[in-house]
CSV table of C-alpha atoms in Angstrom, one decimal:
chain,number,residue,atom,x,y,z
A,1,MET,CA,39.4,-6.5,-39.3
A,2,ALA,CA,38.2,-3.1,-38.0
A,3,ARG,CA,37.9,-1.7,-41.6
A,4,GLN,CA,35.9,-4.8,-42.6
A,5,LEU,CA,33.5,-4.4,-39.7
A,6,HIS,CA,33.1,-0.7,-40.4
A,7,ARG,CA,32.1,-1.5,-44.0
A,8,VAL,CA,29.7,-4.2,-42.9
A,9,ILE,CA,28.1,-2.3,-40.0
A,10,GLY,CA,28.2,1.2,-41.3
A,11,SER,CA,29.1,4.5,-39.7
A,12,GLY,CA,26.1,4.8,-37.4
A,13,PHE,CA,27.3,1.7,-35.4
A,14,VAL,CA,30.8,3.2,-35.1
A,15,GLU,CA,29.4,6.5,-34.0
A,16,PHE,CA,27.4,4.8,-31.3
A,17,TRP,CA,30.1,2.3,-30.1
A,18,GLY,CA,33.3,4.1,-31.2
A,19,PRO,CA,36.0,2.8,-33.4
A,20,ILE,CA,37.0,-0.8,-33.1
A,21,GLU,CA,40.7,-0.8,-32.9
A,22,HIS,CA,41.7,-4.4,-32.0
A,23,VAL,CA,40.2,-7.8,-31.7
A,24,PRO,CA,41.9,-9.7,-28.9
A,25,ASN,CA,41.2,-13.2,-30.1
A,26,ASP,CA,44.4,-14.8,-29.2
A,27,ALA,CA,45.5,-17.0,-26.3
A,28,ALA,CA,47.5,-14.1,-24.8
A,29,ALA,CA,44.4,-12.0,-24.3
A,30,TYR,CA,42.6,-14.8,-22.6
A,31,ASP,CA,45.6,-15.5,-20.4
A,32,ARG,CA,45.9,-11.8,-19.5
A,33,TYR,CA,42.3,-11.5,-18.5
A,34,ARG,CA,42.3,-14.8,-16.6
A,35,SER,CA,45.2,-13.6,-14.5
A,36,ILE,CA,43.5,-10.2,-13.9
A,37,LEU,CA,40.4,-12.1,-12.7
A,38,SER,CA,42.1,-14.1,-10.0
A,39,THR,CA,40.2,-15.3,-7.0
A,40,GLY,CA,41.9,-12.7,-4.8
A,41,ALA,CA,41.0,-9.8,-7.2
A,42,MET,CA,37.4,-11.0,-7.5
A,43,ALA,CA,37.1,-11.2,-3.7
A,44,LYS,CA,38.0,-7.4,-3.5
A,45,ALA,CA,35.7,-6.4,-6.4
A,46,ASP,CA,33.3,-3.5,-6.0
A,47,LEU,CA,30.0,-4.8,-7.2
A,48,LYS,CA,28.4,-1.4,-7.1
A,49,ALA,CA,31.0,-0.1,-9.5
A,50,GLY,CA,30.6,-3.2,-11.6
A,51,LYS,CA,26.8,-2.6,-11.8
A,52,GLN,CA,27.5,1.0,-12.9
A,53,LEU,CA,30.0,-0.3,-15.6
A,54,PHE,CA,27.4,-2.8,-16.7
A,55,THR,CA,24.8,-0.1,-17.1
A,56,GLN,CA,27.2,2.1,-19.1
A,57,SER,CA,28.9,-0.6,-21.2
A,58,CYS,CA,26.6,-3.6,-21.5
A,59,GLY,CA,23.1,-2.4,-20.4
A,60,THR,CA,22.6,-0.4,-23.6
A,61,CYS,CA,22.1,-3.8,-25.3
A,62,HIS,CA,21.7,-6.5,-22.6
A,63,LYS,CA,19.4,-7.0,-19.6
A,64,LEU,CA,20.6,-8.4,-16.3
A,65,PHE,CA,18.3,-8.9,-13.4
A,66,GLY,CA,15.5,-7.1,-15.4
A,67,GLU,CA,17.6,-3.9,-16.0
A,68,GLY,CA,18.9,-2.8,-19.4
A,69,ALA,CA,17.9,-3.0,-23.0
A,70,GLU,CA,16.7,-5.9,-25.2
A,71,ILE,CA,19.0,-5.6,-28.2
A,72,GLY,CA,21.2,-8.5,-27.2
A,73,PRO,CA,20.4,-11.6,-25.2
A,74,ASP,CA,19.2,-11.3,-21.6
A,75,LEU,CA,22.3,-12.2,-19.5
A,76,THR,CA,20.4,-13.2,-16.3
A,77,GLY,CA,20.0,-16.8,-17.3
A,78,SER,CA,23.2,-17.2,-19.2
A,79,ASN,CA,26.3,-19.2,-18.2
A,80,ARG,CA,27.7,-16.0,-16.6
A,81,ALA,CA,29.2,-17.8,-13.6
A,82,ASN,CA,31.8,-19.3,-16.0
A,83,THR,CA,34.7,-16.9,-16.6
A,84,ASP,CA,35.7,-18.5,-19.8
A,85,TYR,CA,32.1,-18.3,-21.2
A,86,ILE,CA,32.1,-14.5,-20.4
A,87,LEU,CA,35.6,-14.0,-21.9
A,88,LEU,CA,34.6,-15.8,-25.1
A,89,ASN,CA,31.5,-13.7,-25.5
A,90,VAL,CA,33.3,-10.4,-24.7
A,91,LEU,CA,36.6,-11.0,-26.5
A,92,GLU,CA,35.2,-12.7,-29.5
A,93,PRO,CA,31.5,-11.8,-29.7
A,94,SER,CA,31.1,-13.2,-33.2
A,95,ALA,CA,32.5,-16.6,-32.2
A,96,GLU,CA,29.1,-18.0,-31.2
A,97,ILE,CA,26.0,-16.1,-32.3
A,98,GLN,CA,22.4,-17.2,-31.9
A,99,ASP,CA,20.5,-16.6,-35.2
A,100,ALA,CA,18.3,-14.0,-33.5
A,101,TYR,CA,21.4,-11.8,-32.8
A,102,LYS,CA,23.2,-12.0,-36.1
A,103,LEU,CA,23.8,-8.6,-37.7
A,104,VAL,CA,21.4,-7.8,-40.4
A,105,VAL,CA,22.2,-5.1,-42.9
A,106,ILE,CA,19.4,-3.7,-45.0
A,107,THR,CA,19.8,-1.3,-47.9
A,108,THR,CA,16.6,0.4,-49.1
A,109,MET,CA,15.8,1.5,-52.6
A,110,ASP,CA,16.4,5.1,-51.7
A,111,GLY,CA,19.9,4.3,-50.5
A,112,ARG,CA,19.5,4.3,-46.7
A,113,THR,CA,21.3,1.5,-44.8
A,114,TYR,CA,20.0,0.0,-41.5
A,115,THR,CA,22.0,-2.3,-39.3
A,116,GLY,CA,20.5,-4.3,-36.5
A,117,ASN,CA,18.6,-7.4,-35.8
A,118,VAL,CA,15.2,-8.4,-37.0
A,119,VAL,CA,12.7,-8.6,-34.1
A,120,ALA,CA,9.5,-8.9,-36.0
A,121,GLU,CA,8.5,-9.7,-39.6
A,122,ASN,CA,5.2,-10.1,-41.5
A,123,PRO,CA,4.5,-10.4,-45.3
A,124,LYS,CA,4.6,-6.6,-45.7
A,125,GLN,CA,7.3,-5.3,-43.4
A,126,LEU,CA,10.0,-6.1,-40.9
A,127,THR,CA,11.1,-4.4,-37.7
A,128,LEU,CA,14.8,-3.9,-37.1
A,129,LYS,CA,16.2,-3.3,-33.6
A,130,ILE,CA,19.2,-0.9,-33.9
A,131,ALA,CA,21.7,-0.1,-31.2
A,132,GLY,CA,21.0,3.3,-29.6
A,133,GLN,CA,17.8,3.9,-31.5
A,134,GLU,CA,14.1,3.0,-31.4
A,135,PRO,CA,13.2,-0.1,-33.5
A,136,VAL,CA,12.6,0.8,-37.2
A,137,LYS,CA,9.8,-0.6,-39.4
A,138,ILE,CA,10.8,-1.1,-43.0
A,139,ASN,CA,8.4,-2.0,-45.8
A,140,LYS,CA,9.6,-5.0,-47.6
A,141,SER,CA,8.8,-3.4,-50.9
A,142,ALA,CA,11.4,-0.7,-50.1
A,143,ILE,CA,14.2,-3.2,-49.5
A,144,GLN,CA,16.8,-3.4,-52.2
A,145,ASN,CA,19.2,-5.7,-50.3
A,146,LYS,CA,19.1,-7.7,-47.0
A,147,GLU,CA,22.2,-9.4,-45.8
A,148,VAL,CA,22.5,-11.6,-42.7
A,149,THR,CA,26.1,-11.7,-41.6
A,150,ASN,CA,28.1,-13.9,-39.2
A,151,VAL,CA,29.0,-10.8,-37.2
A,152,SER,CA,27.6,-10.1,-33.8
A,153,LEU,CA,26.0,-6.7,-33.0
A,154,MET,CA,28.3,-6.6,-30.0
A,155,PRO,CA,31.6,-5.0,-30.9
A,156,PRO,CA,34.9,-6.8,-29.9
A,157,GLY,CA,37.4,-5.1,-27.6
A,158,LEU,CA,35.0,-3.8,-25.0
A,159,PHE,CA,37.5,-4.6,-22.2
A,160,GLU,CA,40.2,-2.7,-23.8
A,161,SER,CA,38.7,0.7,-22.8
A,162,LEU,CA,38.5,-0.4,-19.2
A,163,SER,CA,41.2,-0.5,-16.5
A,164,ASP,CA,42.1,-3.8,-14.9
A,165,LYS,CA,40.1,-2.9,-11.8
A,166,GLU,CA,37.1,-2.0,-13.9
A,167,VAL,CA,37.3,-5.4,-15.7
A,168,VAL,CA,37.4,-7.1,-12.3
A,169,ASP,CA,34.4,-5.0,-10.9
A,170,LEU,CA,32.4,-5.6,-14.1
A,171,MET,CA,33.1,-9.4,-14.2
A,172,ALA,CA,32.2,-9.7,-10.5
A,173,TYR,CA,28.9,-8.0,-11.1
A,174,LEU,CA,28.2,-10.1,-14.2
A,175,LYS,CA,29.0,-13.3,-12.2
A,176,SER,CA,26.9,-12.2,-9.1
A,177,PRO,CA,24.0,-14.5,-8.3
A,178,LYS,CA,21.5,-11.7,-7.6
A,179,LYS,CA,20.5,-8.2,-8.2
A,180,LEU,CA,22.1,-5.5,-6.1
A,181,ILE,CA,19.4,-3.8,-3.9
A,182,ASN,CA,21.3,-2.2,-1.1
A,183,LYS,CA,24.9,-1.5,0.0
A,184,SER,CA,25.1,-4.7,2.1
A,185,GLN,CA,24.9,-6.7,-1.0
A,186,CYS,CA,27.9,-5.0,-2.5
A,187,GLU,CA,30.3,-7.2,-0.5
A,188,PHE,CA,31.5,-10.6,-1.7
C-alpha cells in the first residue's frame, strides 16, 4: 500500500509528510485506540499539549477554532465529539472523502507533477492547493494528464508516530467544545 501511495502522490508529498509505513485499517487498530482513549485517560488529558500536537500534526492542513491551514476540511463543525468518527478519519483517511478533498495528480507537458486538490478553476487555468506550499496556478493548455483519485490528501498512520499519551492529549483537544484561550481552560 505504501508503495502504491508513493507512486500516486509523488515524492514531494512523502518529503513533506514522511514515509507511510503502515495503514492500520483493521479491527485490532480500532480496538487498541478505543482502549487507549478510555474515559479515565481522557479525563487526565492535557489539552494544552493536545493543541500543540494539533498545530504540529493536523494544523498544517486543517483548521480548528479558526487556527490552522485550509488544505483539508475545517474540523470545527465536524462530528469530532464522536471518537469513532475521528478514528475512521485518522486511521483510514481515504475511507470517506468529500469530492473537494480527493487527491488530484496533474502532469504537465514539460514533465512536472503536482499533487493536491483543486480549489479554483476557470476555462483557462486551475489552482491546486498543495500540502506545505503556496497554491499553484496551472494553465490548462500545459496539462498533459489530470487524474482524480480516491485517495485522501491526508496520509494514513498519523497516530503511529505518537505515544499513547500524545494520542489521548490530541484526541481530547480535537473533541474539546471550545478554543483554548487561557490555562484555566486546559482542565477537563
